Amino acid sequence: MLTLIQFRAKTFQPEMAEARLESLSQEQLQSLIDDYVREEALYREAIALGLDANDYIIKRRMIQKIDFITQGFADVTVQISDDDLNTYYDTNRDRYREQAFITFTHVFFSTERRTAAEAKALAEEKLAMLQSDAAPFSDAPKHGERFPYGVNYVERTRDHVKSHFGGDMASALFSLDPADGVWRGPFLSSYGTHLVMVINRKDARYPPLDEVRDRVEADLNSERKKAQSEKVIKAIVDTYKIEVDLRDGDGKDVAGLGQSN
């Protein structure tokens, strides 16, 4: 029954299973016994009927059980120190790099039915009005023309902005210092001209380990468990003599790879 408890808990830790068994009430214990008896009876009946022979599904299930056991072993044996975390973080810093982002709104004038010069003139005229009226961020949708994408861009990355406005305009926007209430432009995209108000911008950064410690520890723990599990499986595989037989029904080696290791 300890095995049953461990599989239900999805961890191969006998001590934990024993503690769990001892903590069960009489009703819970009887329920566990009934489940165990049912599973064992059905299992033995299936074996008696030869249902396990040449059945790939059962074969895969048995392999999964071994995988489960090796993972449980890894859960117990993997230990991570602060030095381990520091080394892992230093080696994989790019994985935790926070991208630069920007928050802005814009007023748009299309060049689809007018020249770039005409669109720029309209934008400059609108810029003077927006500045004179001290138009806030929230007023942007009331001005200009409909842009193919959005009006307000909140904490968007450079790649996202670039995909909507083009590389030149994205670079120009990310070079601006935030200034709530200040309209700037015109800026040129492949769609037309834009007036923008940038209210927030953060440069790309590598957060200190303390800020991402849980993520780093989880990633390192996962990698080490996988490596430990693969090590155990390799040790199991190495105990067997491997013979590769790729002969067809006439005994001909169809791939030329038949060999023994």
Coordinates of C-alpha atoms in Angstrom, one line a residue:
M1 CA 0.0 0.0 0.0
L2 CA 3.0 2.3 0.5
T3 CA 3.6 2.1 -3.3
L4 CA 0.0 3.0 -4.0
I5 CA 0.3 6.0 -1.7
Q6 CA 3.5 7.1 -3.4
F7 CA 2.0 6.9 -6.9
R8 CA -1.1 8.8 -5.8
A9 CA 1.1 11.5 -4.3
K10 CA 3.3 11.5 -7.4
T11 CA 6.4 11.3 -5.4
F12 CA 8.7 8.4 -4.6
Q13 CA 9.4 9.0 -1.0
P14 CA 8.8 6.0 1.3
E15 CA 9.1 8.0 4.5
M16 CA 6.4 10.4 3.4
A17 CA 4.2 7.5 2.4
E18 CA 4.7 5.8 5.8
A19 CA 3.8 9.1 7.6
R20 CA 0.7 9.5 5.3
L21 CA -0.4 5.9 6.1
E22 CA 0.0 6.4 9.8
S23 CA -2.1 9.6 9.7
L24 CA -5.1 7.9 8.0
S25 CA -8.4 7.5 9.9
Q26 CA -9.9 4.0 10.1
E27 CA -12.4 5.0 7.3
Q28 CA -9.6 6.3 5.1
L29 CA -7.5 3.3 5.7
Q30 CA -10.3 0.9 4.8
S31 CA -10.9 2.9 1.6
L32 CA -7.2 2.6 0.7
I33 CA -7.2 -1.2 1.4
D34 CA -10.3 -1.6 -0.8
D35 CA -8.7 0.3 -3.6
Y36 CA -5.5 -1.7 -3.3
V37 CA -7.3 -5.1 -3.2
R38 CA -9.3 -4.1 -6.3
E39 CA -6.2 -3.0 -8.3
E40 CA -4.2 -6.0 -7.3
A41 CA -7.0 -8.5 -8.2
L42 CA -7.6 -6.9 -11.6
Y43 CA -3.8 -6.8 -12.2
R44 CA -3.3 -10.4 -11.4
E45 CA -6.3 -11.4 -13.5
A46 CA -4.9 -9.4 -16.5
I47 CA -1.5 -11.2 -16.1
A48 CA -3.3 -14.6 -15.9
L49 CA -5.1 -13.8 -19.1
G50 CA -1.8 -12.8 -20.8
L51 CA -3.1 -9.3 -21.5
D52 CA 0.4 -7.9 -20.9
A53 CA 2.0 -9.8 -23.8
N54 CA 3.0 -7.8 -26.9
D55 CA 0.9 -4.9 -25.8
Y56 CA 2.6 -1.6 -26.7
I57 CA 0.2 0.5 -24.5
I58 CA 1.1 -1.6 -21.5
K59 CA 4.7 -1.5 -22.4
R60 CA 4.6 2.3 -22.5
R61 CA 2.7 2.4 -19.2
M62 CA 5.5 0.3 -17.5
I63 CA 8.1 2.6 -19.0
Q64 CA 6.2 5.6 -17.5
K65 CA 6.3 3.9 -14.1
I66 CA 10.0 3.6 -14.3
D67 CA 10.3 7.2 -15.3
F68 CA 8.1 8.1 -12.4
I69 CA 10.3 6.2 -10.0
T70 CA 13.5 7.8 -11.3
Q71 CA 11.9 11.3 -11.1
G72 CA 11.0 10.6 -7.5
F73 CA 14.5 9.6 -6.8
A74 CA 15.7 12.8 -8.3
D75 CA 13.3 14.8 -6.1
V76 CA 15.0 13.4 -3.1
T77 CA 18.6 13.7 -4.2
V78 CA 18.7 17.1 -5.9
Q79 CA 20.0 19.8 -3.5
I80 CA 20.5 23.5 -4.5
S81 CA 22.8 25.9 -2.6
D82 CA 23.0 29.7 -2.9
D83 CA 26.3 29.3 -4.8
D84 CA 24.5 27.0 -7.3
L85 CA 21.8 29.7 -7.8
N86 CA 24.3 32.4 -8.3
T87 CA 26.3 30.4 -10.8
Y88 CA 23.3 29.3 -12.7
Y89 CA 21.9 32.8 -12.9
D90 CA 25.2 34.2 -14.1
T91 CA 25.4 31.6 -16.8
N92 CA 21.8 32.1 -17.9
R93 CA 21.3 35.8 -17.4
D94 CA 19.7 36.4 -20.8
R95 CA 16.9 34.1 -19.9
Y96 CA 15.8 36.5 -17.2
R97 CA 16.5 39.8 -19.0
E98 CA 13.5 42.1 -18.9
Q99 CA 12.9 43.8 -22.3
A100 CA 12.6 47.6 -22.6
F101 CA 9.0 48.8 -22.9
I102 CA 7.1 52.0 -23.5
T103 CA 3.7 53.5 -22.8
F104 CA 2.4 56.1 -25.3
T105 CA -0.5 57.2 -27.3
H106 CA -0.6 58.8 -30.7
V107 CA -2.6 60.8 -33.2
F108 CA -2.4 59.6 -36.8
F109 CA -2.7 61.1 -40.3
S110 CA -2.6 58.7 -43.2
T111 CA -0.6 59.0 -46.4
E112 CA -2.8 56.6 -48.2
R113 CA -4.7 59.4 -50.1
R114 CA -2.3 62.3 -49.5
T115 CA 1.4 63.0 -49.8
A116 CA 3.8 62.7 -46.9
A117 CA 4.2 66.5 -47.0
E118 CA 0.4 67.0 -46.7
A119 CA 0.1 64.6 -43.9
K120 CA 3.0 66.3 -42.1
A121 CA 1.3 69.7 -42.5
L122 CA -1.9 68.3 -41.0
A123 CA 0.1 66.8 -38.1
E124 CA 1.9 70.1 -37.4
E125 CA -1.3 72.0 -37.4
K126 CA -2.9 69.4 -35.0
L127 CA 0.2 69.5 -32.8
A128 CA -0.2 73.2 -32.2
M129 CA -3.8 72.7 -31.3
L130 CA -3.1 69.8 -28.9
Q131 CA -0.4 71.8 -27.2
S132 CA -2.5 74.9 -26.9
D133 CA -5.4 72.9 -25.4
A134 CA -3.2 70.9 -23.2
A135 CA -4.9 67.8 -24.5
P136 CA -4.4 64.8 -22.2
F137 CA -3.4 61.3 -23.0
S138 CA -7.0 60.1 -22.9
D139 CA -8.0 62.6 -25.7
A140 CA -5.9 60.9 -28.4
P141 CA -8.8 58.9 -29.9
K142 CA -10.7 62.1 -30.5
H143 CA -8.2 63.4 -32.9
G144 CA -6.6 62.4 -36.2
E145 CA -7.6 59.4 -38.3
R146 CA -8.1 55.7 -37.7
F147 CA -4.8 53.8 -37.5
P148 CA -4.7 50.2 -38.7
Y149 CA -3.7 49.0 -35.2
G150 CA -4.3 50.7 -31.9
V151 CA -4.2 54.2 -30.3
N152 CA -2.9 53.5 -26.8
Y153 CA 0.2 51.4 -26.3
V154 CA 0.7 50.3 -22.7
E155 CA 4.1 48.7 -21.7
R156 CA 4.8 47.5 -25.2
T157 CA 8.2 46.1 -26.2
R158 CA 10.4 47.5 -29.0
D159 CA 9.6 44.5 -31.2
H160 CA 5.9 45.1 -30.8
V161 CA 6.1 48.8 -31.6
K162 CA 8.4 48.1 -34.5
S163 CA 5.9 45.6 -35.9
H164 CA 3.2 48.4 -36.0
F165 CA 5.2 51.5 -36.8
G166 CA 8.5 50.3 -38.4
G167 CA 12.0 50.3 -37.1
D168 CA 12.9 54.0 -37.6
M169 CA 9.8 55.2 -35.6
A170 CA 10.3 52.6 -32.9
S171 CA 13.9 53.7 -32.4
A172 CA 12.8 57.4 -32.3
L173 CA 10.1 56.6 -29.7
F174 CA 12.4 54.6 -27.5
S175 CA 14.9 57.5 -27.5
L176 CA 12.3 59.9 -26.0
D177 CA 12.1 60.7 -22.3
P178 CA 8.6 60.3 -20.8
A179 CA 6.7 63.6 -20.4
D180 CA 3.1 63.3 -19.5
G181 CA 1.0 66.0 -21.1
V182 CA 3.6 66.8 -23.8
W183 CA 2.8 66.1 -27.5
R184 CA 5.7 65.5 -29.9
G185 CA 6.2 64.9 -33.5
P186 CA 5.5 64.5 -36.3
F187 CA 7.0 61.1 -36.6
L188 CA 6.9 59.2 -39.9
S189 CA 5.8 55.5 -40.3
S190 CA 5.0 53.5 -43.3
Y191 CA 1.4 54.4 -42.8
G192 CA 1.7 58.1 -42.4
T193 CA 2.6 60.7 -39.7
H194 CA 2.1 60.5 -36.0
L195 CA 2.0 62.8 -33.0
V196 CA 2.9 61.0 -29.8
M197 CA 2.7 61.5 -26.0
V198 CA 5.1 59.2 -24.1
I199 CA 4.2 58.8 -20.4
N200 CA 6.4 55.9 -19.4
R201 CA 9.5 54.1 -20.7
K202 CA 11.8 51.5 -19.1
D203 CA 15.2 50.4 -20.5
A204 CA 16.0 46.7 -20.8
R205 CA 17.5 45.4 -17.6
Y206 CA 18.9 42.3 -15.9
P207 CA 17.0 42.1 -12.6
P208 CA 19.1 41.2 -9.5
L209 CA 18.9 37.5 -8.5
D210 CA 16.7 38.4 -5.5
E211 CA 13.9 39.6 -7.8
V212 CA 13.8 36.4 -9.8
R213 CA 15.1 33.9 -7.3
D214 CA 12.0 31.7 -7.4
R215 CA 12.1 31.4 -11.2
V216 CA 15.8 30.7 -11.2
E217 CA 15.5 28.1 -8.5
A218 CA 12.6 26.4 -10.3
D219 CA 14.5 26.3 -13.6
L220 CA 17.7 24.9 -12.0
N221 CA 15.7 22.4 -10.0
S222 CA 14.0 21.2 -13.1
E223 CA 17.2 20.9 -15.1
R224 CA 19.0 19.0 -12.3
K225 CA 16.1 16.6 -11.8
K226 CA 16.0 15.9 -15.5
A227 CA 19.7 15.3 -15.6
Q228 CA 19.6 13.0 -12.5
S229 CA 16.7 11.1 -13.9
E230 CA 18.5 10.6 -17.2
K231 CA 21.6 9.4 -15.3
V232 CA 19.6 6.7 -13.6
I233 CA 18.0 5.6 -16.8
K234 CA 21.4 5.5 -18.6
A235 CA 22.7 3.3 -15.8
I236 CA 19.7 1.0 -16.3
V237 CA 20.2 0.9 -20.1
D238 CA 24.0 0.2 -19.6
T239 CA 23.2 -3.1 -17.8
Y240 CA 21.8 -4.6 -20.9
K241 CA 23.4 -6.0 -24.0
I242 CA 21.9 -4.3 -27.0
E243 CA 21.3 -6.2 -30.3
V244 CA 19.9 -4.4 -33.3
D245 CA 18.2 -6.7 -35.8
L246 CA 17.0 -5.0 -39.0
R247 CA 16.6 -8.1 -41.1
D248 CA 13.5 -8.6 -43.3
G249 CA 11.6 -11.9 -43.6
D250 CA 14.3 -13.4 -45.9
G251 CA 17.1 -12.6 -43.4
K252 CA 18.4 -9.6 -45.4
D253 CA 19.7 -6.6 -43.5
V254 CA 17.5 -3.9 -45.0
A255 CA 19.4 -1.0 -43.4
G256 CA 22.9 -2.2 -43.2
L257 CA 22.9 -1.3 -39.5
G258 CA 22.5 -4.7 -37.8
Q259 CA 25.1 -4.9 -35.1
S260 CA 25.6 -5.9 -31.5
N261 CA 26.9 -3.6 -28.7

